[in-house]
Amino acid sequence: EAQVTQNPRYLITVTGKKLTVTCSQNMNHEYMSWYRQDPGLGLRQIYYSMNVEVTDKGDVPEGYKVSRKEKRNFPLILESPSPNQTSLYFCASSPGAVNTEAFFGQGTRLTVV
Amino acid sequence: ILNVEQSPQSLHVQEGDSTNFTCSFPSSNFYALHWYRWETAKSPEALFVMTLNGDEKKKGRISATLNTKEGYSYLYIKGSQPEDSATYLCALTDNQAGTALIFGKGTTLSVSS
């Protein structure tokens, strides 16, 4: 089954404790991206990747890192999480960057206390 | 920062009603327009990707139109059913940024039986 898999689905952590949210897709898509969803705001892009070893900042990259060492995986790293990073996070992949539909993961609800 | 506006923010209809929502965007920045359906506790799913002025797309009882010159898209649902209850997101691919999906805040539809 074609899918985008995120882990974990839920996470409560403390300020400053490094964490990684994994994202994997099995559709051989070149383009992958991370979004965060906050109440009253639309989905906002954090980082994206056009292909292996090619990543770039989205609209809200501060406090996040990503890597794309393999085509299928695009982990989101929070080196020192802070409470303002409490949010619902989505990973997405698509065959191309522009006019192809995006496939979203199940979401990760992160709480930083 | 580009603004993608969706209206109304929410609406409540009775089963069998037909309804429509609006997505507005800066026409000068248009590259592609996406519609997604997001059910509670699930991940957003693509409905349509539209690129040409005058495009009309249909999937079952849901259809969408696109006017790139005046910067808007309509999503129509004919004969709403309770299972249509969801948040409907539109997203613009900007011809300047090229790769980011700029999401509106969504229209939340509730259908009562």
PDB file of C-alpha atoms in Angstrom:
ATOM      1  CA  GLU A   1       0.000   0.000   0.000  1.00  0.00           C
ATOM      2  CA  ALA A   2       1.301   3.430  -0.991  1.00  0.00           C
ATOM      3  CA  GLN A   3       1.801   5.467   2.133  1.00  0.00           C
ATOM      4  CA  VAL A   4       3.718   8.029   4.124  1.00  0.00           C
ATOM      5  CA  THR A   5       4.540   6.818   7.625  1.00  0.00           C
ATOM      6  CA  GLN A   6       5.386   9.096  10.511  1.00  0.00           C
ATOM      7  CA  ASN A   7       6.557   8.098  13.950  1.00  0.00           C
ATOM      8  CA  PRO A   8       5.742   8.681  16.681  1.00  0.00           C
ATOM      9  CA  ARG A   9       2.062   9.668  16.404  1.00  0.00           C
ATOM     10  CA  TYR A  10       2.090  11.325  19.818  1.00  0.00           C
ATOM     11  CA  LEU A  11       4.975  12.646  21.864  1.00  0.00           C
ATOM     12  CA  ILE A  12       5.269  14.598  25.078  1.00  0.00           C
ATOM     13  CA  THR A  13       8.748  15.834  25.850  1.00  0.00           C
ATOM     14  CA  VAL A  14      10.563  18.381  27.956  1.00  0.00           C
ATOM     15  CA  THR A  15      12.216  21.591  26.876  1.00  0.00           C
ATOM     16  CA  GLY A  16      15.715  21.067  25.532  1.00  0.00           C
ATOM     17  CA  LYS A  17      15.583  17.306  25.037  1.00  0.00           C
ATOM     18  CA  LYS A  18      16.542  16.504  21.455  1.00  0.00           C
ATOM     19  CA  LEU A  19      14.015  14.525  19.468  1.00  0.00           C
ATOM     20  CA  THR A  20      13.527  13.165  15.972  1.00  0.00           C
ATOM     21  CA  VAL A  21      10.274  12.561  14.154  1.00  0.00           C
ATOM     22  CA  THR A  22      10.725  10.042  11.376  1.00  0.00           C
ATOM     23  CA  CYS A  23       9.015  10.100   8.002  1.00  0.00           C
ATOM     24  CA  SER A  24       9.204   7.388   5.368  1.00  0.00           C
ATOM     25  CA  GLN A  25       7.451   7.001   2.010  1.00  0.00           C
ATOM     26  CA  ASN A  26       7.265   3.940  -0.230  1.00  0.00           C
ATOM     27  CA  MET A  27       6.243   5.639  -3.475  1.00  0.00           C
ATOM     28  CA  ASN A  28       9.699   6.605  -4.736  1.00  0.00           C
ATOM     29  CA  HIS A  29       8.701  10.272  -4.570  1.00  0.00           C
ATOM     30  CA  GLU A  30      11.419  12.843  -5.073  1.00  0.00           C
ATOM     31  CA  TYR A  31       9.787  15.697  -3.188  1.00  0.00           C
ATOM     32  CA  MET A  32       9.197  15.577   0.558  1.00  0.00           C
ATOM     33  CA  SER A  33       8.262  18.270   3.033  1.00  0.00           C
ATOM     34  CA  TRP A  34       7.342  18.961   6.639  1.00  0.00           C
ATOM     35  CA  TYR A  35       4.440  21.134   7.826  1.00  0.00           C
ATOM     36  CA  ARG A  36       3.140  22.249  11.154  1.00  0.00           C
ATOM     37  CA  GLN A  37      -0.497  22.961  11.939  1.00  0.00           C
ATOM     38  CA  ASP A  38      -1.433  25.386  14.697  1.00  0.00           C
ATOM     39  CA  PRO A  39      -4.909  26.559  15.743  1.00  0.00           C
ATOM     40  CA  GLY A  40      -6.116  29.473  13.638  1.00  0.00           C
ATOM     41  CA  LEU A  41      -3.297  29.081  11.140  1.00  0.00           C
ATOM     42  CA  GLY A  42      -3.037  27.113   7.930  1.00  0.00           C
ATOM     43  CA  LEU A  43      -0.504  24.385   7.396  1.00  0.00           C
ATOM     44  CA  ARG A  44       2.914  26.048   7.271  1.00  0.00           C
ATOM     45  CA  GLN A  45       5.923  24.545   5.592  1.00  0.00           C
ATOM     46  CA  ILE A  46       8.988  23.983   7.763  1.00  0.00           C
ATOM     47  CA  TYR A  47      11.495  22.378   5.371  1.00  0.00           C
ATOM     48  CA  TYR A  48      11.363  20.624   2.041  1.00  0.00           C
ATOM     49  CA  SER A  49      13.593  18.391  -0.039  1.00  0.00           C
ATOM     50  CA  MET A  50      13.680  18.155  -3.817  1.00  0.00           C
ATOM     51  CA  ASN A  51      15.794  14.980  -3.789  1.00  0.00           C
ATOM     52  CA  VAL A  52      18.491  13.117  -1.898  1.00  0.00           C
ATOM     53  CA  GLU A  53      20.931  15.502  -0.203  1.00  0.00           C
ATOM     54  CA  VAL A  54      18.906  18.524  -1.380  1.00  0.00           C
ATOM     55  CA  THR A  55      17.001  20.347   1.370  1.00  0.00           C
ATOM     56  CA  ASP A  56      15.819  23.910   1.839  1.00  0.00           C
ATOM     57  CA  LYS A  57      13.972  26.083   4.307  1.00  0.00           C
ATOM     58  CA  GLY A  58      10.252  26.663   4.154  1.00  0.00           C
ATOM     59  CA  ASP A  59       8.330  29.428   5.869  1.00  0.00           C
ATOM     60  CA  VAL A  60       9.019  28.488   9.510  1.00  0.00           C
ATOM     61  CA  PRO A  61      12.387  26.667   9.716  1.00  0.00           C
ATOM     62  CA  GLU A  62      13.704  28.142  12.979  1.00  0.00           C
ATOM     63  CA  GLY A  63      14.430  25.490  15.590  1.00  0.00           C
ATOM     64  CA  TYR A  64      14.274  22.569  13.148  1.00  0.00           C
ATOM     65  CA  LYS A  65      16.714  20.524  11.108  1.00  0.00           C
ATOM     66  CA  VAL A  66      16.155  17.897   8.449  1.00  0.00           C
ATOM     67  CA  SER A  67      18.210  15.435   6.456  1.00  0.00           C
ATOM     68  CA  ARG A  68      17.635  13.479   3.242  1.00  0.00           C
ATOM     69  CA  LYS A  69      20.261  10.760   3.036  1.00  0.00           C
ATOM     70  CA  GLU A  70      17.926   8.303   1.318  1.00  0.00           C
ATOM     71  CA  LYS A  71      15.058   8.975  -1.017  1.00  0.00           C
ATOM     72  CA  ARG A  72      12.443   7.334   1.174  1.00  0.00           C
ATOM     73  CA  ASN A  73      13.303   8.996   4.514  1.00  0.00           C
ATOM     74  CA  PHE A  74      13.030  12.604   5.628  1.00  0.00           C
ATOM     75  CA  PRO A  75      13.405  12.933   9.414  1.00  0.00           C
ATOM     76  CA  LEU A  76      12.594  16.145  11.285  1.00  0.00           C
ATOM     77  CA  ILE A  77      15.007  16.969  14.090  1.00  0.00           C
ATOM     78  CA  LEU A  78      14.379  19.294  16.995  1.00  0.00           C
ATOM     79  CA  GLU A  79      17.765  19.824  18.609  1.00  0.00           C
ATOM     80  CA  SER A  80      16.444  21.769  21.602  1.00  0.00           C
ATOM     81  CA  PRO A  81      12.646  21.745  21.619  1.00  0.00           C
ATOM     82  CA  SER A  82      10.795  24.665  23.164  1.00  0.00           C
ATOM     83  CA  PRO A  83       7.124  25.025  24.165  1.00  0.00           C
ATOM     84  CA  ASN A  84       6.386  27.126  21.054  1.00  0.00           C
ATOM     85  CA  GLN A  85       7.124  24.024  18.988  1.00  0.00           C
ATOM     86  CA  THR A  86       4.109  22.297  20.479  1.00  0.00           C
ATOM     87  CA  SER A  87       2.093  21.566  17.371  1.00  0.00           C
ATOM     88  CA  LEU A  88       0.669  18.990  14.985  1.00  0.00           C
ATOM     89  CA  TYR A  89       3.286  18.009  12.417  1.00  0.00           C
ATOM     90  CA  PHE A  90       2.712  16.467   8.999  1.00  0.00           C
ATOM     91  CA  CYS A  91       5.176  14.973   6.585  1.00  0.00           C
ATOM     92  CA  ALA A  92       4.196  14.880   2.920  1.00  0.00           C
ATOM     93  CA  SER A  93       5.642  13.501  -0.289  1.00  0.00           C
ATOM     94  CA  SER A  94       4.840  14.000  -3.956  1.00  0.00           C
ATOM     95  CA  PRO A  95       6.257  12.867  -7.306  1.00  0.00           C
ATOM     96  CA  GLY A  96       7.167  16.450  -8.201  1.00  0.00           C
ATOM     97  CA  ALA A  97       7.462  19.757  -6.439  1.00  0.00           C
ATOM     98  CA  VAL A  98       4.788  21.827  -8.103  1.00  0.00           C
ATOM     99  CA  ASN A  99       1.619  20.524  -9.688  1.00  0.00           C
ATOM    100  CA  THR A 100       1.337  16.991  -8.375  1.00  0.00           C
ATOM    101  CA  GLU A 101      -0.763  15.988  -5.405  1.00  0.00           C
ATOM    102  CA  ALA A 102       0.881  15.602  -2.028  1.00  0.00           C
ATOM    103  CA  PHE A 103       0.464  12.486   0.102  1.00  0.00           C
ATOM    104  CA  PHE A 104       0.422  13.196   3.819  1.00  0.00           C
ATOM    105  CA  GLY A 105       1.487  11.099   6.770  1.00  0.00           C
ATOM    106  CA  GLN A 106      -0.815  10.471   9.721  1.00  0.00           C
ATOM    107  CA  GLY A 107       0.542  13.396  11.715  1.00  0.00           C
ATOM    108  CA  THR A 108       2.577  13.685  14.910  1.00  0.00           C
ATOM    109  CA  ARG A 109       1.129  15.578  17.822  1.00  0.00           C
ATOM    110  CA  LEU A 110       4.038  16.997  19.783  1.00  0.00           C
ATOM    111  CA  THR A 111       3.786  18.625  23.186  1.00  0.00           C
ATOM    112  CA  VAL A 112       6.837  20.327  24.687  1.00  0.00           C
ATOM    113  CA  VAL A 113       6.535  21.126  28.393  1.00  0.00           C
TER     114      VAL A 113
ATOM    115  CA  ILE B   1       3.947  36.787   2.498  1.00  0.00           C
ATOM    116  CA  LEU B   2       1.294  35.448   0.165  1.00  0.00           C
ATOM    117  CA  ASN B   3      -2.211  35.095   1.487  1.00  0.00           C
ATOM    118  CA  VAL B   4      -4.561  32.329   0.484  1.00  0.00           C
ATOM    119  CA  GLU B   5      -8.023  33.110   1.809  1.00  0.00           C
ATOM    120  CA  GLN B   6     -10.821  30.617   2.261  1.00  0.00           C
ATOM    121  CA  SER B   7     -14.426  31.401   3.014  1.00  0.00           C
ATOM    122  CA  PRO B   8     -16.509  30.716   4.861  1.00  0.00           C
ATOM    123  CA  GLN B   9     -14.421  29.588   7.820  1.00  0.00           C
ATOM    124  CA  SER B  10     -17.094  27.043   8.717  1.00  0.00           C
ATOM    125  CA  LEU B  11     -20.589  26.069   7.760  1.00  0.00           C
ATOM    126  CA  HIS B  12     -23.262  23.685   8.791  1.00  0.00           C
ATOM    127  CA  VAL B  13     -25.686  22.152   6.282  1.00  0.00           C
ATOM    128  CA  GLN B  14     -28.366  19.508   6.254  1.00  0.00           C
ATOM    129  CA  GLU B  15     -27.991  16.199   4.486  1.00  0.00           C
ATOM    130  CA  GLY B  16     -28.941  16.601   0.858  1.00  0.00           C
ATOM    131  CA  ASP B  17     -28.029  20.297   0.651  1.00  0.00           C
ATOM    132  CA  SER B  18     -25.581  21.420  -1.971  1.00  0.00           C
ATOM    133  CA  THR B  19     -22.877  23.812  -0.905  1.00  0.00           C
ATOM    134  CA  ASN B  20     -19.802  25.615  -2.127  1.00  0.00           C
ATOM    135  CA  PHE B  21     -16.707  27.259  -0.704  1.00  0.00           C
ATOM    136  CA  THR B  22     -14.286  29.829  -2.046  1.00  0.00           C
ATOM    137  CA  CYS B  23     -10.515  29.983  -2.208  1.00  0.00           C
ATOM    138  CA  SER B  24      -8.951  33.328  -3.160  1.00  0.00           C
ATOM    139  CA  PHE B  25      -5.332  33.911  -4.050  1.00  0.00           C
ATOM    140  CA  PRO B  26      -3.125  36.543  -5.700  1.00  0.00           C
ATOM    141  CA  SER B  27      -3.581  35.890  -9.394  1.00  0.00           C
ATOM    142  CA  SER B  28      -0.141  37.189 -10.282  1.00  0.00           C
ATOM    143  CA  ASN B  29       1.484  34.418  -8.246  1.00  0.00           C
ATOM    144  CA  PHE B  30      -0.462  31.487  -9.609  1.00  0.00           C
ATOM    145  CA  TYR B  31       1.230  28.276 -10.662  1.00  0.00           C
ATOM    146  CA  ALA B  32      -1.113  25.559  -9.412  1.00  0.00           C
ATOM    147  CA  LEU B  33      -4.056  25.272  -7.043  1.00  0.00           C
ATOM    148  CA  HIS B  34      -4.665  22.242  -4.839  1.00  0.00           C
ATOM    149  CA  TRP B  35      -7.735  21.142  -2.889  1.00  0.00           C
ATOM    150  CA  TYR B  36      -7.418  18.732   0.043  1.00  0.00           C
ATOM    151  CA  ARG B  37      -9.977  17.103   2.279  1.00  0.00           C
ATOM    152  CA  TRP B  38      -9.008  16.699   5.934  1.00  0.00           C
ATOM    153  CA  GLU B  39     -11.123  14.569   8.220  1.00  0.00           C
ATOM    154  CA  THR B  40     -10.669  14.816  11.968  1.00  0.00           C
ATOM    155  CA  ALA B  41      -7.910  12.535  13.279  1.00  0.00           C
ATOM    156  CA  LYS B  42      -6.807  11.664   9.748  1.00  0.00           C
ATOM    157  CA  SER B  43      -4.324  13.154   7.315  1.00  0.00           C
ATOM    158  CA  PRO B  44      -5.217  15.528   4.474  1.00  0.00           C
ATOM    159  CA  GLU B  45      -6.094  13.776   1.220  1.00  0.00           C
ATOM    160  CA  ALA B  46      -5.787  15.323  -2.201  1.00  0.00           C
ATOM    161  CA  LEU B  47      -8.975  16.083  -4.111  1.00  0.00           C
ATOM    162  CA  PHE B  48      -7.760  18.089  -7.085  1.00  0.00           C
ATOM    163  CA  VAL B  49      -4.715  19.779  -8.550  1.00  0.00           C
ATOM    164  CA  MET B  50      -5.613  22.470 -11.064  1.00  0.00           C
ATOM    165  CA  THR B  51      -3.289  24.415 -13.292  1.00  0.00           C
ATOM    166  CA  LEU B  52      -5.251  25.963 -16.170  1.00  0.00           C
ATOM    167  CA  ASN B  53      -7.602  28.909 -16.160  1.00  0.00           C
ATOM    168  CA  GLY B  54     -11.118  27.618 -16.626  1.00  0.00           C
ATOM    169  CA  ASP B  55     -10.216  24.153 -15.354  1.00  0.00           C
ATOM    170  CA  GLU B  56     -13.111  22.155 -13.976  1.00  0.00           C
ATOM    171  CA  LYS B  57     -12.521  18.897 -12.136  1.00  0.00           C
ATOM    172  CA  LYS B  58     -14.955  16.420 -10.670  1.00  0.00           C
ATOM    173  CA  LYS B  59     -14.742  13.494  -8.283  1.00  0.00           C
ATOM    174  CA  GLY B  60     -18.104  11.966  -7.488  1.00  0.00           C
ATOM    175  CA  ARG B  61     -20.315  14.633  -5.931  1.00  0.00           C
ATOM    176  CA  ILE B  62     -17.414  17.052  -5.470  1.00  0.00           C
ATOM    177  CA  SER B  63     -16.257  19.405  -8.200  1.00  0.00           C
ATOM    178  CA  ALA B  64     -13.996  22.430  -8.463  1.00  0.00           C
ATOM    179  CA  THR B  65     -13.504  25.323 -10.828  1.00  0.00           C
ATOM    180  CA  LEU B  66     -10.572  27.630 -11.293  1.00  0.00           C
ATOM    181  CA  ASN B  67     -10.258  31.254 -12.409  1.00  0.00           C
ATOM    182  CA  THR B  68      -6.606  32.219 -12.456  1.00  0.00           C
ATOM    183  CA  LYS B  69      -7.183  35.677 -13.927  1.00  0.00           C
ATOM    184  CA  GLU B  70      -9.316  36.852 -11.026  1.00  0.00           C
ATOM    185  CA  GLY B  71      -7.629  34.613  -8.477  1.00  0.00           C
ATOM    186  CA  TYR B  72     -10.272  32.283  -7.127  1.00  0.00           C
ATOM    187  CA  SER B  73     -11.396  28.676  -7.077  1.00  0.00           C
ATOM    188  CA  TYR B  74     -14.744  27.241  -6.019  1.00  0.00           C
ATOM    189  CA  LEU B  75     -15.310  23.823  -4.498  1.00  0.00           C
ATOM    190  CA  TYR B  76     -18.832  22.442  -4.865  1.00  0.00           C
ATOM    191  CA  ILE B  77     -20.425  19.548  -3.037  1.00  0.00           C
ATOM    192  CA  LYS B  78     -23.702  18.305  -4.465  1.00  0.00           C
ATOM    193  CA  GLY B  79     -26.158  16.580  -2.151  1.00  0.00           C
ATOM    194  CA  SER B  80     -24.007  16.744   1.001  1.00  0.00           C
ATOM    195  CA  GLN B  81     -23.773  13.609   3.123  1.00  0.00           C
ATOM    196  CA  PRO B  82     -22.628  13.265   6.752  1.00  0.00           C
ATOM    197  CA  GLU B  83     -19.429  11.605   5.525  1.00  0.00           C
ATOM    198  CA  ASP B  84     -18.573  14.844   3.706  1.00  0.00           C
ATOM    199  CA  SER B  85     -18.009  16.474   7.101  1.00  0.00           C
ATOM    200  CA  ALA B  86     -14.380  17.570   7.072  1.00  0.00           C
ATOM    201  CA  THR B  87     -12.120  20.562   6.685  1.00  0.00           C
ATOM    202  CA  TYR B  88     -11.460  21.472   3.064  1.00  0.00           C
ATOM    203  CA  LEU B  89      -8.082  23.062   2.412  1.00  0.00           C
ATOM    204  CA  CYS B  90      -6.904  24.883  -0.640  1.00  0.00           C
ATOM    205  CA  ALA B  91      -3.242  25.487  -1.322  1.00  0.00           C
ATOM    206  CA  LEU B  92      -1.441  27.600  -3.868  1.00  0.00           C
ATOM    207  CA  THR B  93       1.809  26.768  -5.551  1.00  0.00           C
ATOM    208  CA  ASP B  94       3.455  30.129  -6.011  1.00  0.00           C
ATOM    209  CA  ASN B  95       5.271  30.822  -9.259  1.00  0.00           C
ATOM    210  CA  GLN B  96       7.929  32.711  -7.370  1.00  0.00           C
ATOM    211  CA  ALA B  97       8.666  30.214  -4.638  1.00  0.00           C
ATOM    212  CA  GLY B  98       7.991  27.303  -6.928  1.00  0.00           C
ATOM    213  CA  THR B  99       8.057  24.548  -4.418  1.00  0.00           C
ATOM    214  CA  ALA B 100       6.041  25.536  -1.388  1.00  0.00           C
ATOM    215  CA  LEU B 101       2.370  24.803  -0.941  1.00  0.00           C
ATOM    216  CA  ILE B 102       0.811  27.878   0.673  1.00  0.00           C
ATOM    217  CA  PHE B 103      -2.279  26.728   2.503  1.00  0.00           C
ATOM    218  CA  GLY B 104      -5.404  28.605   3.411  1.00  0.00           C
ATOM    219  CA  LYS B 105      -6.887  28.092   6.875  1.00  0.00           C
ATOM    220  CA  GLY B 106      -9.595  25.843   5.544  1.00  0.00           C
ATOM    221  CA  THR B 107     -13.371  25.657   5.502  1.00  0.00           C
ATOM    222  CA  THR B 108     -14.869  23.259   8.037  1.00  0.00           C
ATOM    223  CA  LEU B 109     -18.053  21.621   6.817  1.00  0.00           C
ATOM    224  CA  SER B 110     -20.482  19.873   9.125  1.00  0.00           C
ATOM    225  CA  VAL B 111     -23.341  17.893   7.572  1.00  0.00           C
ATOM    226  CA  SER B 112     -26.252  16.840   9.758  1.00  0.00           C
ATOM    227  CA  SER B 113     -28.447  13.866   8.947  1.00  0.00           C
TER     228      SER B 113
END
